[in-house]
Amino acid sequence: MSKKIKKILLKKNKSKIVSLTAYSKSIAKILDKYLDIVLVGDSMANVLYGHKSTHKISLENIIQHTQSVKMGIKKSLLVVDMPKGSYKNKKIAEKNAKLVIRRTACDAIKLESNKKNFEIIKFLVQKKIHVMGHIGYTPQFKKKFRVEGQTKNESLKLLEEAKTIEKAGAFSIVLECLTPHAAKLITSNLKIPTIGIGSSSYCDGQILVTDDMLGLSGFYPKFVKKYANINRIIEKAVKKYTREVKFKKFPNNSNYLNGSKLRK
Ligand code: KIV
């Protein structure tokens, strides 16, 4: 087991695990200073590529964005989301996971659970691949959004699913849009850390889509706290630039390249 993975496991019941998504070097470089985990999520399908679902993103898209993110990462654990269809069976999953790891040098991969692919996780772990699980609302396999764990029976079923993923060897598990009761039940019954998104503070850690929490994506459901309004900042800057170009205020003397110096 790698040192970075051990560090994440040791945080269980001690300190919260903090994570966000990144799709490029510039954002990853900032996140890396503060976070434990950076995820290259298939949410890039919606956020960057404007798809209605995450299904259309390709493995090549994921690999190229991860190569960019990797350049900004020094210390955090870099996890890569395997896109839909890339882990259909053991052989395809092994081939694609190894390809992602070889081309990106990421630390781990994440697979969504469809309540049947536990053996694939087990197989990948046996091949020494670090796997993060993902249960609850799993957009690759569920057509309609629904908060899960609304009854005692549903919570117990989710717990069983999480325990099977733990037994298969996953080092952590994302809980997406579960009731606080289900998140608490699972977190207190697993040895591996749970990372919540829309699943209350009972989880061992939290993850959000960076573009959502920065106010860039325009997607702000109740579970997202908007920590900034980057859209407004960008708009203000672009408006100012437009005005200055039109009124010949930019570029001015201080931006002219008279000598051989490129930088100020
Ligand atoms: O793709 C993604 O960004 C994710 C998070 C929602 C955990 O899987």
PDB file of C-alpha atoms and ligand atoms in Angstrom:
ATOM      1  CA  MET A   1       0.000   0.000   0.000  1.00  0.00           C
ATOM      2  CA  SER A   2       1.355   3.451  -0.895  1.00  0.00           C
ATOM      3  CA  LYS A   3       2.233   6.040   1.762  1.00  0.00           C
ATOM      4  CA  LYS A   4      -0.394   8.432   0.399  1.00  0.00           C
ATOM      5  CA  ILE A   5      -3.160   5.824   0.730  1.00  0.00           C
ATOM      6  CA  LYS A   6      -2.010   4.938   4.272  1.00  0.00           C
ATOM      7  CA  LYS A   7      -2.224   8.610   5.198  1.00  0.00           C
ATOM      8  CA  ILE A   8      -5.851   8.729   4.029  1.00  0.00           C
ATOM      9  CA  LEU A   9      -6.756   5.551   5.947  1.00  0.00           C
ATOM     10  CA  LEU A  10      -5.161   6.897   9.131  1.00  0.00           C
ATOM     11  CA  LYS A  11      -7.448   9.929   9.062  1.00  0.00           C
ATOM     12  CA  LYS A  12     -10.519   7.777   9.866  1.00  0.00           C
ATOM     13  CA  ASN A  13     -11.937   8.939  13.233  1.00  0.00           C
ATOM     14  CA  LYS A  14      -9.073  11.459  13.604  1.00  0.00           C
ATOM     15  CA  SER A  15      -9.401  14.296  11.150  1.00  0.00           C
ATOM     16  CA  LYS A  16     -11.685  15.049   8.230  1.00  0.00           C
ATOM     17  CA  ILE A  17     -10.572  14.214   4.707  1.00  0.00           C
ATOM     18  CA  VAL A  18     -10.917  17.178   2.379  1.00  0.00           C
ATOM     19  CA  SER A  19     -11.326  16.729  -1.339  1.00  0.00           C
ATOM     20  CA  LEU A  20     -12.447  18.499  -4.500  1.00  0.00           C
ATOM     21  CA  THR A  21     -12.448  17.837  -8.224  1.00  0.00           C
ATOM     22  CA  ALA A  22      -9.971  19.263 -10.739  1.00  0.00           C
ATOM     23  CA  TYR A  23      -9.755  19.037 -14.515  1.00  0.00           C
ATOM     24  CA  SER A  24      -6.698  21.199 -15.169  1.00  0.00           C
ATOM     25  CA  LYS A  25      -3.219  22.073 -13.884  1.00  0.00           C
ATOM     26  CA  SER A  26      -4.008  25.641 -12.845  1.00  0.00           C
ATOM     27  CA  ILE A  27      -6.823  24.638 -10.490  1.00  0.00           C
ATOM     28  CA  ALA A  28      -5.007  21.496  -9.284  1.00  0.00           C
ATOM     29  CA  LYS A  29      -1.984  23.578  -8.253  1.00  0.00           C
ATOM     30  CA  ILE A  30      -4.138  25.650  -5.894  1.00  0.00           C
ATOM     31  CA  LEU A  31      -6.100  22.668  -4.537  1.00  0.00           C
ATOM     32  CA  ASP A  32      -2.953  20.640  -3.898  1.00  0.00           C
ATOM     33  CA  LYS A  33      -1.788  23.095  -1.203  1.00  0.00           C
ATOM     34  CA  TYR A  34      -4.812  22.393   0.973  1.00  0.00           C
ATOM     35  CA  LEU A  35      -6.498  19.102   0.080  1.00  0.00           C
ATOM     36  CA  ASP A  36      -5.997  15.438   0.889  1.00  0.00           C
ATOM     37  CA  ILE A  37      -7.569  14.124  -2.321  1.00  0.00           C
ATOM     38  CA  VAL A  38      -7.970  15.616  -5.787  1.00  0.00           C
ATOM     39  CA  LEU A  39     -10.436  13.780  -8.015  1.00  0.00           C
ATOM     40  CA  VAL A  40     -10.495  14.020 -11.778  1.00  0.00           C
ATOM     41  CA  GLY A  41     -14.235  13.395 -11.927  1.00  0.00           C
ATOM     42  CA  ASP A  42     -16.338  12.317 -14.864  1.00  0.00           C
ATOM     43  CA  SER A  43     -18.454  15.311 -13.828  1.00  0.00           C
ATOM     44  CA  MET A  44     -16.256  17.078 -16.407  1.00  0.00           C
ATOM     45  CA  ALA A  45     -18.837  15.745 -18.908  1.00  0.00           C
ATOM     46  CA  ASN A  46     -21.433  18.171 -17.533  1.00  0.00           C
ATOM     47  CA  VAL A  47     -19.177  20.901 -16.216  1.00  0.00           C
ATOM     48  CA  LEU A  48     -16.695  21.277 -19.090  1.00  0.00           C
ATOM     49  CA  TYR A  49     -18.246  19.587 -22.094  1.00  0.00           C
ATOM     50  CA  GLY A  50     -21.884  20.554 -21.565  1.00  0.00           C
ATOM     51  CA  HIS A  51     -23.241  17.002 -21.808  1.00  0.00           C
ATOM     52  CA  LYS A  52     -26.538  16.225 -20.109  1.00  0.00           C
ATOM     53  CA  SER A  53     -25.078  13.145 -18.439  1.00  0.00           C
ATOM     54  CA  THR A  54     -21.631  11.842 -17.572  1.00  0.00           C
ATOM     55  CA  HIS A  55     -21.996   8.964 -20.046  1.00  0.00           C
ATOM     56  CA  LYS A  56     -20.396  10.563 -23.071  1.00  0.00           C
ATOM     57  CA  ILE A  57     -17.026  11.343 -21.604  1.00  0.00           C
ATOM     58  CA  SER A  58     -14.307   9.084 -23.007  1.00  0.00           C
ATOM     59  CA  LEU A  59     -11.358   7.452 -21.320  1.00  0.00           C
ATOM     60  CA  GLU A  60      -9.093   9.572 -23.544  1.00  0.00           C
ATOM     61  CA  ASN A  61     -10.795  12.785 -22.285  1.00  0.00           C
ATOM     62  CA  ILE A  62     -10.249  11.646 -18.697  1.00  0.00           C
ATOM     63  CA  ILE A  63      -6.607  10.729 -19.352  1.00  0.00           C
ATOM     64  CA  GLN A  64      -5.783  14.051 -21.001  1.00  0.00           C
ATOM     65  CA  HIS A  65      -7.354  16.119 -18.221  1.00  0.00           C
ATOM     66  CA  THR A  66      -5.566  13.973 -15.625  1.00  0.00           C
ATOM     67  CA  GLN A  67      -2.227  14.590 -17.356  1.00  0.00           C
ATOM     68  CA  SER A  68      -2.890  18.292 -16.970  1.00  0.00           C
ATOM     69  CA  VAL A  69      -4.003  17.950 -13.317  1.00  0.00           C
ATOM     70  CA  LYS A  70      -0.985  15.783 -12.464  1.00  0.00           C
ATOM     71  CA  MET A  71       1.325  18.656 -13.411  1.00  0.00           C
ATOM     72  CA  GLY A  72      -0.197  20.712 -10.584  1.00  0.00           C
ATOM     73  CA  ILE A  73      -0.066  17.993  -7.914  1.00  0.00           C
ATOM     74  CA  LYS A  74       2.800  17.560  -5.470  1.00  0.00           C
ATOM     75  CA  LYS A  75       1.309  16.086  -2.319  1.00  0.00           C
ATOM     76  CA  SER A  76      -2.374  15.184  -2.545  1.00  0.00           C
ATOM     77  CA  LEU A  77      -3.741  11.795  -3.522  1.00  0.00           C
ATOM     78  CA  LEU A  78      -4.740  11.893  -7.173  1.00  0.00           C
ATOM     79  CA  VAL A  79      -7.824   9.796  -7.923  1.00  0.00           C
ATOM     80  CA  VAL A  80      -9.245   9.283 -11.405  1.00  0.00           C
ATOM     81  CA  ASP A  81     -12.858   8.487 -12.205  1.00  0.00           C
ATOM     82  CA  MET A  82     -13.265   5.601 -14.636  1.00  0.00           C
ATOM     83  CA  PRO A  83     -15.925   6.599 -17.186  1.00  0.00           C
ATOM     84  CA  LYS A  84     -19.011   4.543 -17.956  1.00  0.00           C
ATOM     85  CA  GLY A  85     -18.233   1.460 -20.008  1.00  0.00           C
ATOM     86  CA  SER A  86     -14.538   1.447 -19.128  1.00  0.00           C
ATOM     87  CA  TYR A  87     -14.902  -1.242 -16.424  1.00  0.00           C
ATOM     88  CA  LYS A  88     -17.629  -3.474 -17.858  1.00  0.00           C
ATOM     89  CA  ASN A  89     -15.836  -6.666 -16.891  1.00  0.00           C
ATOM     90  CA  LYS A  90     -12.628  -7.682 -15.142  1.00  0.00           C
ATOM     91  CA  LYS A  91     -10.431  -7.779 -18.252  1.00  0.00           C
ATOM     92  CA  ILE A  92     -11.655  -4.432 -19.657  1.00  0.00           C
ATOM     93  CA  ALA A  93     -11.357  -2.842 -16.202  1.00  0.00           C
ATOM     94  CA  GLU A  94      -7.788  -4.081 -15.722  1.00  0.00           C
ATOM     95  CA  LYS A  95      -6.697  -2.976 -19.188  1.00  0.00           C
ATOM     96  CA  ASN A  96      -8.220   0.497 -18.820  1.00  0.00           C
ATOM     97  CA  ALA A  97      -7.175   1.075 -15.202  1.00  0.00           C
ATOM     98  CA  LYS A  98      -3.579   0.139 -16.062  1.00  0.00           C
ATOM     99  CA  LEU A  99      -3.686   2.429 -19.087  1.00  0.00           C
ATOM    100  CA  VAL A 100      -4.903   5.340 -16.944  1.00  0.00           C
ATOM    101  CA  ILE A 101      -2.235   4.706 -14.307  1.00  0.00           C
ATOM    102  CA  ARG A 102       0.548   4.309 -16.889  1.00  0.00           C
ATOM    103  CA  ARG A 103      -0.358   7.451 -18.820  1.00  0.00           C
ATOM    104  CA  THR A 104      -1.186   9.711 -15.858  1.00  0.00           C
ATOM    105  CA  ALA A 105       0.780   8.359 -12.872  1.00  0.00           C
ATOM    106  CA  CYS A 106      -2.339   8.813 -10.729  1.00  0.00           C
ATOM    107  CA  ASP A 107      -2.528   7.149  -7.317  1.00  0.00           C
ATOM    108  CA  ALA A 108      -5.918   5.468  -7.546  1.00  0.00           C
ATOM    109  CA  ILE A 109      -9.048   5.063  -9.607  1.00  0.00           C
ATOM    110  CA  LYS A 110     -12.737   5.408  -8.680  1.00  0.00           C
ATOM    111  CA  LEU A 111     -15.539   3.119  -9.838  1.00  0.00           C
ATOM    112  CA  GLU A 112     -19.266   3.632  -9.365  1.00  0.00           C
ATOM    113  CA  SER A 113     -21.146   0.704  -7.888  1.00  0.00           C
ATOM    114  CA  ASN A 114     -24.012  -0.886  -9.760  1.00  0.00           C
ATOM    115  CA  LYS A 115     -24.474  -3.360  -6.892  1.00  0.00           C
ATOM    116  CA  LYS A 116     -22.971  -6.075  -9.119  1.00  0.00           C
ATOM    117  CA  ASN A 117     -19.419  -4.999  -9.873  1.00  0.00           C
ATOM    118  CA  PHE A 118     -17.854  -5.931  -6.495  1.00  0.00           C
ATOM    119  CA  GLU A 119     -15.820  -8.716  -8.111  1.00  0.00           C
ATOM    120  CA  ILE A 120     -14.289  -6.177 -10.499  1.00  0.00           C
ATOM    121  CA  ILE A 121     -13.088  -4.096  -7.540  1.00  0.00           C
ATOM    122  CA  LYS A 122     -11.666  -7.236  -5.907  1.00  0.00           C
ATOM    123  CA  PHE A 123      -9.895  -8.215  -9.124  1.00  0.00           C
ATOM    124  CA  LEU A 124      -8.342  -4.752  -9.569  1.00  0.00           C
ATOM    125  CA  VAL A 125      -7.192  -4.679  -5.941  1.00  0.00           C
ATOM    126  CA  GLN A 126      -5.583  -8.104  -6.413  1.00  0.00           C
ATOM    127  CA  LYS A 127      -3.717  -6.534  -9.354  1.00  0.00           C
ATOM    128  CA  LYS A 128      -2.391  -3.900  -6.899  1.00  0.00           C
ATOM    129  CA  ILE A 129      -4.617  -1.097  -8.158  1.00  0.00           C
ATOM    130  CA  HIS A 130      -5.976   1.237  -5.471  1.00  0.00           C
ATOM    131  CA  VAL A 131      -9.743   1.572  -5.842  1.00  0.00           C
ATOM    132  CA  MET A 132     -12.195   4.089  -4.394  1.00  0.00           C
ATOM    133  CA  GLY A 133     -15.846   2.958  -4.399  1.00  0.00           C
ATOM    134  CA  HIS A 134     -18.919   5.126  -4.987  1.00  0.00           C
ATOM    135  CA  ILE A 135     -22.481   4.384  -3.852  1.00  0.00           C
ATOM    136  CA  GLY A 136     -25.794   6.199  -3.472  1.00  0.00           C
ATOM    137  CA  TYR A 137     -26.628   8.412  -6.415  1.00  0.00           C
ATOM    138  CA  THR A 138     -24.314   6.973  -9.094  1.00  0.00           C
ATOM    139  CA  PRO A 139     -24.999   8.939 -12.306  1.00  0.00           C
ATOM    140  CA  GLN A 140     -23.377   6.308 -14.555  1.00  0.00           C
ATOM    141  CA  PHE A 141     -26.032   3.751 -13.588  1.00  0.00           C
ATOM    142  CA  LYS A 142     -29.061   5.753 -12.397  1.00  0.00           C
ATOM    143  CA  LYS A 143     -31.308   7.685 -14.717  1.00  0.00           C
ATOM    144  CA  LYS A 144     -33.217   9.670 -12.115  1.00  0.00           C
ATOM    145  CA  PHE A 145     -31.863  11.594  -9.152  1.00  0.00           C
ATOM    146  CA  ARG A 146     -33.067  10.351  -5.794  1.00  0.00           C
ATOM    147  CA  VAL A 147     -31.824  10.810  -2.215  1.00  0.00           C
ATOM    148  CA  GLU A 148     -31.036   7.308  -0.985  1.00  0.00           C
ATOM    149  CA  GLY A 149     -31.385   5.777   2.473  1.00  0.00           C
ATOM    150  CA  GLN A 150     -34.832   7.171   3.165  1.00  0.00           C
ATOM    151  CA  THR A 151     -36.046   4.113   5.060  1.00  0.00           C
ATOM    152  CA  LYS A 152     -34.377   1.819   7.564  1.00  0.00           C
ATOM    153  CA  ASN A 153     -34.425  -1.012   5.063  1.00  0.00           C
ATOM    154  CA  GLU A 154     -32.851   1.141   2.335  1.00  0.00           C
ATOM    155  CA  SER A 155     -30.109   2.290   4.739  1.00  0.00           C
ATOM    156  CA  LEU A 156     -29.329  -1.300   5.684  1.00  0.00           C
ATOM    157  CA  LYS A 157     -29.086  -2.263   2.008  1.00  0.00           C
ATOM    158  CA  LEU A 158     -26.682   0.623   1.395  1.00  0.00           C
ATOM    159  CA  LEU A 159     -24.631  -0.506   4.380  1.00  0.00           C
ATOM    160  CA  GLU A 160     -24.447  -4.009   2.944  1.00  0.00           C
ATOM    161  CA  GLU A 161     -23.309  -2.599  -0.408  1.00  0.00           C
ATOM    162  CA  ALA A 162     -20.642  -0.454   1.290  1.00  0.00           C
ATOM    163  CA  LYS A 163     -19.405  -3.392   3.359  1.00  0.00           C
ATOM    164  CA  THR A 164     -19.093  -5.579   0.268  1.00  0.00           C
ATOM    165  CA  ILE A 165     -17.043  -2.844  -1.419  1.00  0.00           C
ATOM    166  CA  GLU A 166     -14.827  -2.599   1.666  1.00  0.00           C
ATOM    167  CA  LYS A 167     -14.408  -6.386   1.678  1.00  0.00           C
ATOM    168  CA  ALA A 168     -13.463  -6.262  -2.007  1.00  0.00           C
ATOM    169  CA  GLY A 169     -10.502  -4.113  -0.950  1.00  0.00           C
ATOM    170  CA  ALA A 170     -11.481  -0.525  -1.756  1.00  0.00           C
ATOM    171  CA  PHE A 171      -9.504   1.989   0.324  1.00  0.00           C
ATOM    172  CA  SER A 172     -12.374   4.466   0.649  1.00  0.00           C
ATOM    173  CA  ILE A 173     -15.862   5.076  -0.615  1.00  0.00           C
ATOM    174  CA  VAL A 174     -17.830   8.070  -1.893  1.00  0.00           C
ATOM    175  CA  LEU A 175     -21.356   8.391  -0.489  1.00  0.00           C
ATOM    176  CA  GLU A 176     -23.379  10.534  -2.884  1.00  0.00           C
ATOM    177  CA  CYS A 177     -26.673  12.065  -1.772  1.00  0.00           C
ATOM    178  CA  LEU A 178     -27.544   9.806   1.130  1.00  0.00           C
ATOM    179  CA  THR A 179     -29.694  10.770   4.107  1.00  0.00           C
ATOM    180  CA  PRO A 180     -27.701  11.753   7.223  1.00  0.00           C
ATOM    181  CA  HIS A 181     -28.990   8.576   8.899  1.00  0.00           C
ATOM    182  CA  ALA A 182     -27.630   6.299   6.148  1.00  0.00           C
ATOM    183  CA  ALA A 183     -24.312   8.193   5.993  1.00  0.00           C
ATOM    184  CA  LYS A 184     -23.889   7.882   9.769  1.00  0.00           C
ATOM    185  CA  LEU A 185     -24.758   4.180   9.769  1.00  0.00           C
ATOM    186  CA  ILE A 186     -22.279   3.408   6.987  1.00  0.00           C
ATOM    187  CA  THR A 187     -19.482   5.611   8.324  1.00  0.00           C
ATOM    188  CA  SER A 188     -19.688   4.114  11.798  1.00  0.00           C
ATOM    189  CA  ASN A 189     -19.704   0.543  10.484  1.00  0.00           C
ATOM    190  CA  LEU A 190     -16.835   0.730   7.993  1.00  0.00           C
ATOM    191  CA  LYS A 191     -13.110   0.628   8.655  1.00  0.00           C
ATOM    192  CA  ILE A 192     -12.344   2.548   5.463  1.00  0.00           C
ATOM    193  CA  PRO A 193     -13.131   6.276   5.276  1.00  0.00           C
ATOM    194  CA  THR A 194     -16.328   7.558   3.673  1.00  0.00           C
ATOM    195  CA  ILE A 195     -16.211  10.703   1.540  1.00  0.00           C
ATOM    196  CA  GLY A 196     -19.560  12.443   1.331  1.00  0.00           C
ATOM    197  CA  ILE A 197     -21.148  14.614  -1.293  1.00  0.00           C
ATOM    198  CA  GLY A 198     -24.605  15.757  -0.293  1.00  0.00           C
ATOM    199  CA  SER A 199     -24.478  13.202   2.516  1.00  0.00           C
ATOM    200  CA  SER A 200     -24.114  15.251   5.743  1.00  0.00           C
ATOM    201  CA  SER A 201     -21.137  15.809   8.026  1.00  0.00           C
ATOM    202  CA  TYR A 202     -21.293  12.264   9.436  1.00  0.00           C
ATOM    203  CA  CYS A 203     -18.923  11.169   6.656  1.00  0.00           C
ATOM    204  CA  ASP A 204     -15.166  10.928   7.279  1.00  0.00           C
ATOM    205  CA  GLY A 205     -14.543  13.494   4.562  1.00  0.00           C
ATOM    206  CA  GLN A 206     -16.212  15.724   2.015  1.00  0.00           C
ATOM    207  CA  ILE A 207     -15.952  16.233  -1.720  1.00  0.00           C
ATOM    208  CA  LEU A 208     -17.569  18.804  -4.005  1.00  0.00           C
ATOM    209  CA  VAL A 209     -17.238  19.678  -7.657  1.00  0.00           C
ATOM    210  CA  THR A 210     -14.869  22.668  -7.576  1.00  0.00           C
ATOM    211  CA  ASP A 211     -16.693  24.570 -10.325  1.00  0.00           C
ATOM    212  CA  ASP A 212     -19.914  24.328  -8.288  1.00  0.00           C
ATOM    213  CA  MET A 213     -18.443  25.593  -5.006  1.00  0.00           C
ATOM    214  CA  LEU A 214     -16.623  28.414  -6.796  1.00  0.00           C
ATOM    215  CA  GLY A 215     -19.818  29.609  -8.460  1.00  0.00           C
ATOM    216  CA  LEU A 216     -18.571  28.846 -11.947  1.00  0.00           C
ATOM    217  CA  SER A 217     -20.788  26.005 -13.151  1.00  0.00           C
ATOM    218  CA  GLY A 218     -24.247  27.430 -12.546  1.00  0.00           C
ATOM    219  CA  PHE A 219     -25.212  24.198 -10.730  1.00  0.00           C
ATOM    220  CA  TYR A 220     -26.045  24.966  -7.129  1.00  0.00           C
ATOM    221  CA  PRO A 221     -28.212  22.336  -5.437  1.00  0.00           C
ATOM    222  CA  LYS A 222     -28.847  22.529  -1.696  1.00  0.00           C
ATOM    223  CA  PHE A 223     -25.810  20.418  -0.783  1.00  0.00           C
ATOM    224  CA  VAL A 224     -23.386  22.787  -2.538  1.00  0.00           C
ATOM    225  CA  LYS A 225     -22.180  25.804  -0.619  1.00  0.00           C
ATOM    226  CA  LYS A 226     -21.045  28.554  -2.951  1.00  0.00           C
ATOM    227  CA  TYR A 227     -17.730  29.736  -1.483  1.00  0.00           C
ATOM    228  CA  ALA A 228     -17.121  32.285  -4.239  1.00  0.00           C
ATOM    229  CA  ASN A 229     -18.823  33.845  -7.197  1.00  0.00           C
ATOM    230  CA  ILE A 230     -16.124  33.426  -9.826  1.00  0.00           C
ATOM    231  CA  ASN A 231     -18.608  33.973 -12.640  1.00  0.00           C
ATOM    232  CA  ARG A 232     -19.179  37.512 -11.420  1.00  0.00           C
ATOM    233  CA  ILE A 233     -15.436  38.176 -11.056  1.00  0.00           C
ATOM    234  CA  ILE A 234     -14.721  36.930 -14.596  1.00  0.00           C
ATOM    235  CA  GLU A 235     -17.585  38.919 -16.049  1.00  0.00           C
ATOM    236  CA  LYS A 236     -16.399  42.094 -14.347  1.00  0.00           C
ATOM    237  CA  ALA A 237     -12.863  41.609 -15.683  1.00  0.00           C
ATOM    238  CA  VAL A 238     -14.016  40.835 -19.238  1.00  0.00           C
ATOM    239  CA  LYS A 239     -16.296  43.879 -19.238  1.00  0.00           C
ATOM    240  CA  LYS A 240     -13.436  46.110 -18.093  1.00  0.00           C
ATOM    241  CA  TYR A 241     -11.084  44.656 -20.718  1.00  0.00           C
ATOM    242  CA  THR A 242     -13.694  45.203 -23.468  1.00  0.00           C
ATOM    243  CA  ARG A 243     -14.173  48.806 -22.397  1.00  0.00           C
ATOM    244  CA  GLU A 244     -10.447  49.485 -22.252  1.00  0.00           C
ATOM    245  CA  VAL A 245      -9.756  47.971 -25.686  1.00  0.00           C
ATOM    246  CA  LYS A 246     -12.590  49.952 -27.224  1.00  0.00           C
ATOM    247  CA  PHE A 247     -11.441  53.227 -25.642  1.00  0.00           C
ATOM    248  CA  LYS A 248      -7.755  52.509 -26.407  1.00  0.00           C
ATOM    249  CA  LYS A 249      -6.814  52.362 -22.734  1.00  0.00           C
ATOM    250  CA  PHE A 250      -5.318  48.911 -23.198  1.00  0.00           C
ATOM    251  CA  PRO A 251      -2.627  48.222 -24.258  1.00  0.00           C
ATOM    252  CA  ASN A 252      -0.741  51.315 -23.106  1.00  0.00           C
ATOM    253  CA  ASN A 253       2.947  52.234 -22.741  1.00  0.00           C
ATOM    254  CA  SER A 254       3.474  49.821 -19.856  1.00  0.00           C
ATOM    255  CA  ASN A 255       2.431  46.878 -22.030  1.00  0.00           C
ATOM    256  CA  TYR A 256       4.541  47.741 -25.082  1.00  0.00           C
ATOM    257  CA  LEU A 257       7.474  45.490 -25.960  1.00  0.00           C
ATOM    258  CA  ASN A 258      10.232  47.945 -26.721  1.00  0.00           C
ATOM    259  CA  GLY A 259      13.300  45.997 -25.688  1.00  0.00           C
ATOM    260  CA  SER A 260      13.927  42.273 -25.458  1.00  0.00           C
ATOM    261  CA  LYS A 261      12.275  41.801 -22.052  1.00  0.00           C
ATOM    262  CA  LEU A 262       9.059  39.743 -22.035  1.00  0.00           C
ATOM    263  CA  ARG A 263       8.247  40.022 -18.315  1.00  0.00           C
ATOM    264  CA  LYS A 264       7.767  43.098 -16.168  1.00  0.00           C
TER     265      LYS A 264
HETATM  266  O1  KIV B   1     -17.367  13.019 -11.079  1.00  0.00           O
HETATM  267  C1  KIV B   1     -17.364  13.569  -9.972  1.00  0.00           C
HETATM  268  O2  KIV B   1     -17.093  14.762  -9.843  1.00  0.00           O
HETATM  269  C2  KIV B   1     -17.700  12.758  -8.808  1.00  0.00           C
HETATM  270  C3  KIV B   1     -18.007  13.460  -7.541  1.00  0.00           C
HETATM  271  C4  KIV B   1     -19.407  13.877  -7.556  1.00  0.00           C
HETATM  272  C5  KIV B   1     -17.673  12.656  -6.366  1.00  0.00           C
HETATM  273  O3  KIV B   1     -17.784  11.573  -8.910  1.00  0.00           O
END
